[in-house]
Amino acid sequence: MTGTIPFSLDHLDDAEALSRVEGLRDRLRLRRSCRDFSAELVPRAIIETAIAAAGTAPSGANHQPWHFTVVGSAETKRAIREAAEAEERAFYAGKAGTAWLEALAPLGTDAEKPFLEIAPWLIVVFAQRKGGIAEDGETQNYYVSESVGIACGMLLAALNEAGLATLTHTPSPMGFLREICGRPEWEKPVMIVVAGHPAPGARVPDHVSRKKPLEQLVNWL
Ligand code: IYR
């Protein structure tokens, strides 16, 4: 037997609903993966609130199989940069394989990751393979990748709403993050969400403005 709680939302009229979702679409369209950050400080409360928003994501059996380690200390950012660049050097030197490196060429990325030290905040996202809500390290979790993926999307959207630039950075492999962040073995690092203001005059590759048109994104039955 399970209890219930009431659920209701403001019932918007259709015009208001459309205008709100159009506003969100237009703000999300402005989001770009930024690799050129300013060192300008961003209040901790903004990051905290964005993480609280991400933490409302739906998840398998409501186990909320995610953890966020927020790194603001210069020392820890440097340690993460050094370990990430060591992996990236091997990746770009050939470990990635030619097809992958060719796919990345339009982005102009390389093994240098100065943004890991310059940006004010690195949010390291971990997926909890087990543990349940109580984080007991034993209870089975479900749909972990899907749940954490949704939470990451919500985190990016929340940070974007705060006018912050973000980058989903995935050094490969990234096991070193578990050690640096002091997380348990049943947690798997998923990505680093780099957050801050873009550097003045920051630019992004024109490649990223090519988004699939709606006609290609969707079919209606
Ligand atoms: N982790 C590398 C490579 C990289 C991989 C993909 I897929 C990207 O979309 C971007 C980069 C790096 O960060 O450079």
Short mmCIF file of C-alpha atoms and ligand atoms in Angstrom, two decimals:
data_model
loop_
_atom_site.label_atom_id
_atom_site.label_comp_id
_atom_site.label_asym_id
_atom_site.label_seq_id
_atom_site.Cartn_x
_atom_site.Cartn_y
_atom_site.Cartn_z
CA MET A 1 0.00 0.00 0.00
CA THR A 2 1.40 3.34 -1.00
CA GLY A 3 0.34 6.86 -0.08
CA THR A 4 -0.25 9.70 -2.50
CA ILE A 5 0.24 13.44 -2.50
CA PRO A 6 -1.66 15.97 -4.60
CA PHE A 7 -0.30 16.99 -7.98
CA SER A 8 -1.37 20.03 -9.96
CA LEU A 9 0.19 22.59 -12.28
CA ASP A 10 -0.96 26.03 -13.37
CA HIS A 11 -3.24 25.32 -16.33
CA LEU A 12 -1.95 27.88 -18.83
CA ASP A 13 -4.04 28.95 -21.77
CA ASP A 14 -2.64 27.67 -25.07
CA ALA A 15 -1.23 31.03 -26.18
CA GLU A 16 0.62 31.51 -22.90
CA ALA A 17 1.88 27.91 -23.00
CA LEU A 18 3.24 28.40 -26.52
CA SER A 19 4.88 31.67 -25.67
CA ARG A 20 6.58 30.19 -22.61
CA VAL A 21 7.94 27.20 -24.45
CA GLU A 22 9.08 29.44 -27.32
CA GLY A 23 10.97 31.56 -24.81
CA LEU A 24 12.70 28.52 -23.38
CA ARG A 25 13.53 27.21 -26.87
CA ASP A 26 15.05 30.56 -27.81
CA ARG A 27 17.18 30.66 -24.66
CA LEU A 28 18.31 27.05 -25.13
CA ARG A 29 19.26 27.90 -28.71
CA LEU A 30 21.79 30.34 -27.33
CA ARG A 31 23.55 27.58 -25.41
CA ARG A 32 26.87 26.61 -26.94
CA SER A 33 29.64 24.36 -25.75
CA CYS A 34 32.16 26.98 -24.65
CA ARG A 35 35.88 26.31 -24.42
CA ASP A 36 37.00 29.86 -23.74
CA PHE A 37 35.96 30.86 -20.22
CA SER A 38 36.51 34.02 -18.19
CA ALA A 39 37.93 33.67 -14.67
CA GLU A 40 35.12 35.91 -13.36
CA LEU A 41 33.72 34.42 -10.18
CA VAL A 42 30.18 33.07 -10.12
CA PRO A 43 28.33 32.88 -6.80
CA ARG A 44 28.12 29.43 -5.30
CA ALA A 45 24.35 29.88 -4.76
CA ILE A 46 23.77 29.90 -8.54
CA ILE A 47 25.58 26.58 -8.97
CA GLU A 48 23.85 25.13 -5.93
CA THR A 49 20.43 26.12 -7.24
CA ALA A 50 21.14 24.72 -10.71
CA ILE A 51 22.16 21.42 -9.10
CA ALA A 52 18.98 21.43 -7.03
CA ALA A 53 17.06 21.85 -10.32
CA ALA A 54 18.98 18.93 -11.85
CA GLY A 55 18.20 16.86 -8.76
CA THR A 56 14.48 17.05 -9.56
CA ALA A 57 15.03 14.90 -12.68
CA PRO A 58 12.97 11.73 -13.02
CA SER A 59 14.94 8.56 -12.29
CA GLY A 60 14.52 4.80 -12.23
CA ALA A 61 12.43 3.92 -9.13
CA ASN A 62 13.16 7.47 -7.90
CA HIS A 63 16.60 6.27 -6.76
CA GLN A 64 18.21 9.49 -8.01
CA PRO A 65 21.44 7.71 -8.98
CA TRP A 66 23.59 10.83 -9.31
CA HIS A 67 26.12 12.80 -7.34
CA PHE A 68 27.69 16.16 -8.14
CA THR A 69 31.14 17.12 -6.89
CA VAL A 70 31.59 20.87 -7.29
CA VAL A 71 35.19 21.94 -7.66
CA GLY A 72 36.10 25.58 -7.11
CA SER A 73 39.52 25.28 -5.50
CA ALA A 74 42.45 26.22 -7.74
CA GLU A 75 44.45 23.29 -6.45
CA THR A 76 41.84 20.66 -7.30
CA LYS A 77 41.07 22.28 -10.67
CA ARG A 78 44.80 22.04 -11.48
CA ALA A 79 44.91 18.36 -10.46
CA ILE A 80 41.91 17.65 -12.70
CA ARG A 81 43.44 19.55 -15.61
CA GLU A 82 46.74 17.71 -15.31
CA ALA A 83 45.13 14.27 -15.19
CA ALA A 84 42.66 15.11 -17.99
CA GLU A 85 45.39 16.46 -20.27
CA ALA A 86 47.49 13.32 -19.74
CA GLU A 87 44.56 11.21 -21.01
CA GLU A 88 43.77 13.65 -23.82
CA ARG A 89 47.37 13.61 -25.09
CA ALA A 90 47.14 9.84 -25.62
CA PHE A 91 43.65 10.26 -27.15
CA TYR A 92 44.74 12.88 -29.70
CA ALA A 93 48.04 11.09 -30.39
CA GLY A 94 46.06 8.23 -31.93
CA LYS A 95 44.22 6.26 -29.28
CA ALA A 96 40.95 7.73 -30.52
CA GLY A 97 41.39 6.25 -33.99
CA THR A 98 41.26 8.20 -37.24
CA ALA A 99 37.47 8.19 -37.71
CA TRP A 100 36.90 9.80 -34.31
CA LEU A 101 39.68 12.34 -34.77
CA GLU A 102 38.26 13.26 -38.19
CA ALA A 103 34.80 13.72 -36.66
CA LEU A 104 36.31 16.09 -34.08
CA ALA A 105 38.34 18.11 -36.59
CA PRO A 106 35.53 20.69 -37.23
CA LEU A 107 35.54 21.48 -33.49
CA GLY A 108 39.24 22.31 -33.49
CA THR A 109 39.79 20.65 -30.10
CA ASP A 110 43.15 19.35 -28.89
CA ALA A 111 44.71 17.99 -25.70
CA GLU A 112 45.11 21.45 -24.10
CA LYS A 113 42.36 22.08 -21.56
CA PRO A 114 43.12 25.46 -19.93
CA PHE A 115 39.41 26.00 -19.23
CA LEU A 116 39.65 23.34 -16.52
CA GLU A 117 41.69 25.84 -14.49
CA ILE A 118 40.24 29.12 -15.73
CA ALA A 119 36.50 28.52 -15.33
CA PRO A 120 35.29 29.22 -11.79
CA TRP A 121 33.43 25.93 -11.37
CA LEU A 122 33.81 22.33 -12.48
CA ILE A 123 30.82 20.15 -11.68
CA VAL A 124 31.87 16.51 -11.81
CA VAL A 125 28.84 14.30 -12.38
CA PHE A 126 28.87 10.75 -11.03
CA ALA A 127 26.44 7.93 -11.78
CA GLN A 128 25.67 5.64 -8.87
CA ARG A 129 25.52 2.05 -10.11
CA LYS A 130 23.90 1.03 -6.85
CA GLY A 131 22.84 2.50 -3.54
CA GLY A 132 19.20 3.61 -3.80
CA ILE A 133 18.10 6.90 -2.24
CA ALA A 134 19.88 6.06 1.01
CA GLU A 135 23.19 5.58 -0.87
CA ASP A 136 23.83 2.33 0.98
CA GLY A 137 26.15 1.08 -1.76
CA GLU A 138 24.07 -2.10 -2.14
CA THR A 139 20.54 -1.46 -3.36
CA GLN A 140 20.20 -1.96 -7.12
CA ASN A 141 19.67 1.20 -9.19
CA TYR A 142 17.77 1.19 -12.49
CA TYR A 143 18.07 3.07 -15.79
CA VAL A 144 21.15 4.74 -14.41
CA SER A 145 22.51 6.19 -17.67
CA GLU A 146 19.11 7.46 -18.73
CA SER A 147 18.44 9.04 -15.33
CA VAL A 148 21.84 10.71 -15.09
CA GLY A 149 21.60 11.86 -18.72
CA ILE A 150 18.30 13.60 -17.98
CA ALA A 151 19.74 15.21 -14.83
CA CYS A 152 22.74 16.48 -16.83
CA GLY A 153 20.42 17.97 -19.45
CA MET A 154 18.44 19.72 -16.75
CA LEU A 155 21.66 20.99 -15.16
CA LEU A 156 22.82 22.47 -18.47
CA ALA A 157 19.42 24.08 -19.04
CA ALA A 158 19.41 25.54 -15.51
CA LEU A 159 22.93 26.97 -15.87
CA ASN A 160 21.94 28.39 -19.26
CA GLU A 161 18.91 30.06 -17.67
CA ALA A 162 21.38 31.74 -15.27
CA GLY A 163 23.23 33.15 -18.27
CA LEU A 164 26.24 30.92 -17.72
CA ALA A 165 28.29 29.21 -20.39
CA THR A 166 28.82 25.49 -20.05
CA LEU A 167 30.89 22.71 -21.52
CA THR A 168 30.27 19.00 -21.14
CA HIS A 169 33.80 17.70 -20.97
CA THR A 170 34.50 13.98 -21.09
CA PRO A 171 38.17 13.13 -20.80
CA SER A 172 38.54 9.51 -21.76
CA PRO A 173 39.04 7.44 -19.68
CA MET A 174 38.06 9.46 -16.61
CA GLY A 175 38.45 7.06 -13.71
CA PHE A 176 40.90 9.54 -12.17
CA LEU A 177 37.96 11.77 -11.24
CA ARG A 178 36.70 9.24 -8.69
CA GLU A 179 39.98 9.40 -6.88
CA ILE A 180 40.42 13.18 -7.00
CA CYS A 181 36.82 13.73 -5.88
CA GLY A 182 37.01 11.03 -3.19
CA ARG A 183 33.99 9.10 -4.43
CA PRO A 184 33.23 5.41 -3.76
CA GLU A 185 33.96 2.58 -6.23
CA TRP A 186 30.29 2.08 -7.14
CA GLU A 187 30.15 5.59 -8.61
CA LYS A 188 31.20 6.12 -12.22
CA PRO A 189 32.30 9.56 -13.42
CA VAL A 190 30.09 10.58 -16.34
CA MET A 191 31.22 14.05 -17.32
CA ILE A 192 32.60 17.33 -16.10
CA VAL A 193 30.20 20.24 -16.59
CA VAL A 194 32.41 23.31 -16.81
CA ALA A 195 30.49 26.48 -15.86
CA GLY A 196 31.27 30.18 -15.88
CA HIS A 197 31.07 33.28 -18.03
CA PRO A 198 32.51 33.16 -21.53
CA ALA A 199 35.77 35.07 -22.00
CA PRO A 200 35.26 38.46 -23.65
CA GLY A 201 35.37 37.85 -27.40
CA ALA A 202 34.91 34.09 -26.99
CA ARG A 203 34.12 32.27 -30.21
CA VAL A 204 32.76 28.82 -31.04
CA PRO A 205 33.26 26.78 -34.21
CA ASP A 206 30.68 27.58 -36.92
CA HIS A 207 30.18 23.82 -37.24
CA VAL A 208 28.00 23.87 -34.10
CA SER A 209 25.38 26.21 -35.52
CA ARG A 210 24.31 23.45 -37.88
CA LYS A 211 21.35 21.96 -36.01
CA LYS A 212 18.93 19.47 -37.49
CA PRO A 213 15.77 21.21 -38.73
CA LEU A 214 12.49 20.33 -37.03
CA GLU A 215 11.32 18.36 -40.10
CA GLN A 216 14.27 16.05 -39.60
CA LEU A 217 13.96 15.90 -35.82
CA VAL A 218 10.40 14.69 -35.69
CA ASN A 219 7.75 12.62 -37.42
CA TRP A 220 4.12 12.73 -36.40
CA LEU A 221 1.78 9.80 -36.59
N1 IYR B 1 37.44 14.28 -24.79
C1 IYR B 1 38.11 14.93 -25.91
C2 IYR B 1 37.53 14.60 -27.21
C3 IYR B 1 36.18 15.02 -27.55
C4 IYR B 1 35.25 14.04 -27.86
C5 IYR B 1 34.00 14.40 -28.30
I1 IYR B 1 32.73 12.95 -28.91
C6 IYR B 1 33.64 15.75 -28.39
O1 IYR B 1 32.36 16.09 -28.81
C7 IYR B 1 34.56 16.73 -28.07
C8 IYR B 1 35.82 16.34 -27.63
C9 IYR B 1 38.21 16.44 -25.67
O2 IYR B 1 37.55 16.95 -24.78
O3 IYR B 1 38.96 17.10 -26.37
#
